[in-house]
CSV table of C-alpha atoms in Angstrom, one decimal:
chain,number,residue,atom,x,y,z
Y,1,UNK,CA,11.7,-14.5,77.3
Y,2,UNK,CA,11.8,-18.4,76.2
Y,3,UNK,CA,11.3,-17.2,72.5
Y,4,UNK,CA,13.7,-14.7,72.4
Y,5,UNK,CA,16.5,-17.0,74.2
Y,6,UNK,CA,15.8,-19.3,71.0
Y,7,UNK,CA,15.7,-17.0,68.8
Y,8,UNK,CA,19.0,-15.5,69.7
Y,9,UNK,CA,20.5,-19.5,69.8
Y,10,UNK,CA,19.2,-19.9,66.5
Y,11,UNK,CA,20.6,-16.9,65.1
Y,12,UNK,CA,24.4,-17.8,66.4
Y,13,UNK,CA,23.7,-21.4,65.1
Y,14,UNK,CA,23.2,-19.9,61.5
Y,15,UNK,CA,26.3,-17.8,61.9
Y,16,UNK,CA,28.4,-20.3,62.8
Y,17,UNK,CA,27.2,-22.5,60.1
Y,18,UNK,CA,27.9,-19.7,57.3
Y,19,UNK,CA,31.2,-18.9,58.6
Y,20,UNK,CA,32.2,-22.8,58.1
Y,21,UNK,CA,31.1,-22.3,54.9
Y,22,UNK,CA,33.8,-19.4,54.2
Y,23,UNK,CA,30.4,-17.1,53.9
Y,24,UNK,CA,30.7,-13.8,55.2
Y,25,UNK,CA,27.0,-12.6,55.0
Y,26,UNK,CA,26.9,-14.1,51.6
Y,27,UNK,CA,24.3,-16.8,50.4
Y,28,UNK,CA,25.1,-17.7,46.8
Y,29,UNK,CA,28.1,-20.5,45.7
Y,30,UNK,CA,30.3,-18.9,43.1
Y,31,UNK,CA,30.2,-21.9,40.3
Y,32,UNK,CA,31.1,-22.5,37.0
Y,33,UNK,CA,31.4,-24.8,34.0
Y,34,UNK,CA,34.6,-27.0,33.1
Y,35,UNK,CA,35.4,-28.0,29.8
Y,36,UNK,CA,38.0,-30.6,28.4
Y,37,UNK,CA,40.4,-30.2,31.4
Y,38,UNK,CA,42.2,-33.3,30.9
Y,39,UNK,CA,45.4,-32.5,32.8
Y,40,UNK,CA,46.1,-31.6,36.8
Y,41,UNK,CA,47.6,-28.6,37.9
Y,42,UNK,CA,44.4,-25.8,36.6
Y,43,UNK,CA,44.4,-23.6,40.0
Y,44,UNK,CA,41.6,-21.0,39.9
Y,45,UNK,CA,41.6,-17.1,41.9
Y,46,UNK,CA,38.7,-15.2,43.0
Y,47,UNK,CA,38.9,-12.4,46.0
Y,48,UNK,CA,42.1,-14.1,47.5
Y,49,UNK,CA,40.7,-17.6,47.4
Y,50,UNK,CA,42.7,-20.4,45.4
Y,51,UNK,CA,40.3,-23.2,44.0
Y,52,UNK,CA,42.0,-26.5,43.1
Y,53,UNK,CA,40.4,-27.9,40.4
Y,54,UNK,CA,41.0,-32.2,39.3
Y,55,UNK,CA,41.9,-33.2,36.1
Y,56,UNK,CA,38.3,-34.3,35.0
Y,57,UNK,CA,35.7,-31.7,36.3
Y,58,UNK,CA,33.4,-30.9,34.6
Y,59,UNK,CA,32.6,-27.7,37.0
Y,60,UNK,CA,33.4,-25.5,40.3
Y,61,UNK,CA,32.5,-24.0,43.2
Y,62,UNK,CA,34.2,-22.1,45.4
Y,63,UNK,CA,33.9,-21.9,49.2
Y,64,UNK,CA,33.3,-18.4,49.6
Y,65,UNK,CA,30.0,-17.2,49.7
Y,66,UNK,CA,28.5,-14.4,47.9
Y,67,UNK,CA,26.0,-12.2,48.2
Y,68,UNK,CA,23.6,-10.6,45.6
Y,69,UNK,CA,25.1,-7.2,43.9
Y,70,UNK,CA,28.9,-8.7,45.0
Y,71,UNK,CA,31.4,-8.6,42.1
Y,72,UNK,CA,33.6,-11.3,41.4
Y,73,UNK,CA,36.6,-12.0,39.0
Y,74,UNK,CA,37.8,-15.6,38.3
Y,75,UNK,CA,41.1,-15.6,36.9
Y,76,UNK,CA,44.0,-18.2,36.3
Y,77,UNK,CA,46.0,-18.3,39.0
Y,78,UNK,CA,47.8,-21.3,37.3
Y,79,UNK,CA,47.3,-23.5,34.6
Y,80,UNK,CA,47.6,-27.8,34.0
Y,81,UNK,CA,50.9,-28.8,33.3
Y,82,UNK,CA,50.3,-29.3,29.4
Y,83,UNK,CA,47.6,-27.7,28.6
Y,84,UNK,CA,46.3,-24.2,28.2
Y,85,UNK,CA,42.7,-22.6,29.6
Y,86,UNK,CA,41.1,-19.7,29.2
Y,87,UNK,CA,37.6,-18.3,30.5
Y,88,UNK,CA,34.5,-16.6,29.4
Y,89,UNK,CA,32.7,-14.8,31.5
Y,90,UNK,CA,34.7,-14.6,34.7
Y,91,UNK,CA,33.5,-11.4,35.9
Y,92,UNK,CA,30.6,-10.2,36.9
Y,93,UNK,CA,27.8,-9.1,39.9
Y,94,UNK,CA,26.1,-12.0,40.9
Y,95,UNK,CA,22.0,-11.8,41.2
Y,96,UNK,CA,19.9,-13.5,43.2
Y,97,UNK,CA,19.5,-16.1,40.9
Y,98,UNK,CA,23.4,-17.0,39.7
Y,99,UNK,CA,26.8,-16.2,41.1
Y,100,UNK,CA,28.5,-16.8,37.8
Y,101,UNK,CA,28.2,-18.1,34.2
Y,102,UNK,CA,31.4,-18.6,33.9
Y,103,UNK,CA,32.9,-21.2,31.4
Y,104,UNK,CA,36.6,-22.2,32.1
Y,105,UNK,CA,37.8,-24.0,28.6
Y,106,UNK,CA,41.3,-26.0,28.2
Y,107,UNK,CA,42.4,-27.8,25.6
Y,108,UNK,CA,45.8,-30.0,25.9
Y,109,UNK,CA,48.8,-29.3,24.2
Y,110,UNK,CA,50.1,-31.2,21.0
Y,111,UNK,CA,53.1,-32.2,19.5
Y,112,UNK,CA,54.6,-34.1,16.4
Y,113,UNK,CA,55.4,-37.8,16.8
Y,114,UNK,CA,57.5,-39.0,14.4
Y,115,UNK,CA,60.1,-42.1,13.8
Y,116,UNK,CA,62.9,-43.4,11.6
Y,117,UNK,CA,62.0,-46.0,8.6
Y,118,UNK,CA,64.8,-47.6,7.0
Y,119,UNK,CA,64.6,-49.8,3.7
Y,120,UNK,CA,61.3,-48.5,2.2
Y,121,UNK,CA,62.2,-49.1,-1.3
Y,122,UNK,CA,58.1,-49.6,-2.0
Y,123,UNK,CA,54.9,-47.4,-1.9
Y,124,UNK,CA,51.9,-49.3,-0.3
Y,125,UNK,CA,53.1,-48.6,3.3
Y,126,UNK,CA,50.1,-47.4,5.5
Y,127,UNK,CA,50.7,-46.8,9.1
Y,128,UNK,CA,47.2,-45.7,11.1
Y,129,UNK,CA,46.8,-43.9,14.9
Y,130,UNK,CA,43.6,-44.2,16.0
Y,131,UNK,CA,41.4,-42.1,13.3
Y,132,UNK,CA,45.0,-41.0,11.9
Y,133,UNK,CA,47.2,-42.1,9.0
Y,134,UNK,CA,50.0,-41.6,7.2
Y,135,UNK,CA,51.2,-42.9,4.2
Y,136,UNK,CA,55.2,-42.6,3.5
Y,137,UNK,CA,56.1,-42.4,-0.6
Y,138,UNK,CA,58.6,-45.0,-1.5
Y,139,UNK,CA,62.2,-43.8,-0.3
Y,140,UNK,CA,61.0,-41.8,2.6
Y,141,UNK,CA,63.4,-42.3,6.1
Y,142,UNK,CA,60.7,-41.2,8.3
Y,143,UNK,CA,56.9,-41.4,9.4
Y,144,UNK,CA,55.0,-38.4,11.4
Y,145,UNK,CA,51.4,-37.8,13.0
Y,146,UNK,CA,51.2,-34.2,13.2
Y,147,UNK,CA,49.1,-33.9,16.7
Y,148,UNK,CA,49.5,-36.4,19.2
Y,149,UNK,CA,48.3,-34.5,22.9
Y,150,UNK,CA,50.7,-34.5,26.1
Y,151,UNK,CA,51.2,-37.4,27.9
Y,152,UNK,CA,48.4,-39.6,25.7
Y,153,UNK,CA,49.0,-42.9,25.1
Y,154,UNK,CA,49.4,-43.9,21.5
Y,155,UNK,CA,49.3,-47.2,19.7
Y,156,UNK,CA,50.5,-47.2,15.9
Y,157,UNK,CA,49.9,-50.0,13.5
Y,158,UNK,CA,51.0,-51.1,9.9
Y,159,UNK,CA,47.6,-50.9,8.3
Y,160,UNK,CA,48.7,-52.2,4.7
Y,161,UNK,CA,52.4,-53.3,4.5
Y,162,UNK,CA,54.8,-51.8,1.0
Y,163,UNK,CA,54.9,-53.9,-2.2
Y,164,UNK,CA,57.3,-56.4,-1.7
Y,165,UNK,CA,58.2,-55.7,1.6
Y,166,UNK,CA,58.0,-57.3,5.1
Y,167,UNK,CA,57.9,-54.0,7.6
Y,168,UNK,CA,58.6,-54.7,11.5
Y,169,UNK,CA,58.6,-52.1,14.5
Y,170,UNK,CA,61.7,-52.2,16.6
Y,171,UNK,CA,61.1,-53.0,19.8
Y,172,UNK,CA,57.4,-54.2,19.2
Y,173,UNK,CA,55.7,-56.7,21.0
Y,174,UNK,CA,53.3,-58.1,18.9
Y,175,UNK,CA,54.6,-61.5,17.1
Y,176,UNK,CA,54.7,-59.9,13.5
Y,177,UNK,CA,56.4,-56.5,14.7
Y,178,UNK,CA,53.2,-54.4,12.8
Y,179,UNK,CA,52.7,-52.1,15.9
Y,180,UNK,CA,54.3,-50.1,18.5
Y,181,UNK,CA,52.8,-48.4,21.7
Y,182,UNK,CA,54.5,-45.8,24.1
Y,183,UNK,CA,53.4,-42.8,25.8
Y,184,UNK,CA,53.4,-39.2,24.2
Y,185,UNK,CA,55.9,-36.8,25.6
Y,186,UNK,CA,55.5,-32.9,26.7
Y,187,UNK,CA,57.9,-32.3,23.4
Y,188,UNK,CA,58.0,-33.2,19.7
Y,189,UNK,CA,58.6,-37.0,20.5
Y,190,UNK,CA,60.0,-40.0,18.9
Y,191,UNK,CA,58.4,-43.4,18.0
Y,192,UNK,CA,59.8,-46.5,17.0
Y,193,UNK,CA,62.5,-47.2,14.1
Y,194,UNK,CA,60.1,-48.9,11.3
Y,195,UNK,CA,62.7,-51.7,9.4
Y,196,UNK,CA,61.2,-53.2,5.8
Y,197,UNK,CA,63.0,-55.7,4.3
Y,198,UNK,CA,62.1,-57.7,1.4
Y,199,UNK,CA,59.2,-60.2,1.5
């Protein structure tokens, strides 16, 4: 009578522990991978629950429980502000031994970042980002890097300056005016004025 009083406490216990973990019968964690999420705002859906997921993961779980045989379908309920993700393998049955494979993969947006140059009567000029350069032709009035990514901060600098010429960025805080920093917009966005005057 002992034993089966325990047994029946032990039994409620593990109920009561499931349930806290959203389970309903189910022993498996329905997981995935996360890839380049880089941006907040990536909300994930599967059988009416809604999964937060940080700027930064690299996976997740959701709270529900499944059980082996169940069929699940992860979709986007809504995605990072500035960025875009999609998913591979979001639906399924889940076995005994995995609840998902599913890979969600986001990749930021980009944008031109470009800026006036006045008085570049010279070839020579070489501005850099990063790995990234451009080289305006003598006579050019402006400067562009083709992909800079939402909300990134960038930092361009005169690499080589024109024959001749002296170039400074407006606004610059560095004590010969050869770079400029800001922070990318969620638009085509717009640098620093580049003046070059002769040396």
């Amino acid at each position: 009578m002992k034993n089966l009083y325990l047994r029946s406490m032990l039994a409620a216990a593990c109920a009561v522990t499931l349930a806290a973990c959203g389970g309903s019968g189910g022993n498996l964690y329905l997981s995935g991978q996360v890839s380049n999420l880089a941006k907040e705002g990536l909300i994930l859906l599967n059988d009416g629950e809604r999964l937060s997921v940080p700027a930064g993961q690299s996976s997740f779980v959701f709270t529900k429980l499944v059980k082996t045989d169940d069929r699940y379908d992860i979709t986007i309920a809504q995605q990072p502000k500035g960025a875009v993700c999609s998913i591979t393998n979001g639906s399924g049955k889940a076995t005994s031994y995995s609840a998902s494979t599913a890979v969600v993969s986001c990749q930021t947006n980009t944008y031109p970042l470009s800026g006036t140059i006045t008085g570049l009567t010279a070839g020579g000029l070489r501005l850099v980002m990063g790995p990234n350069g451009t080289s305006p032709l003598a006579n050019t009035g402006s400067y562009k890097f083709d992909a800079v990514a939402d909300g990134a901060p960038y930092g361009i600098s005169i690499l080589t300056q024109p024959t001749g010429l002296k170039c400074r960025f407006q606004g610059s805080t560095s004590a010969d005016g050869s770079d400029t920093v800001g922070t990318m917009g969620s638009a085509p966005t717009t640098a620093a004025t580049l003046d070059c005057t002769p040396q």
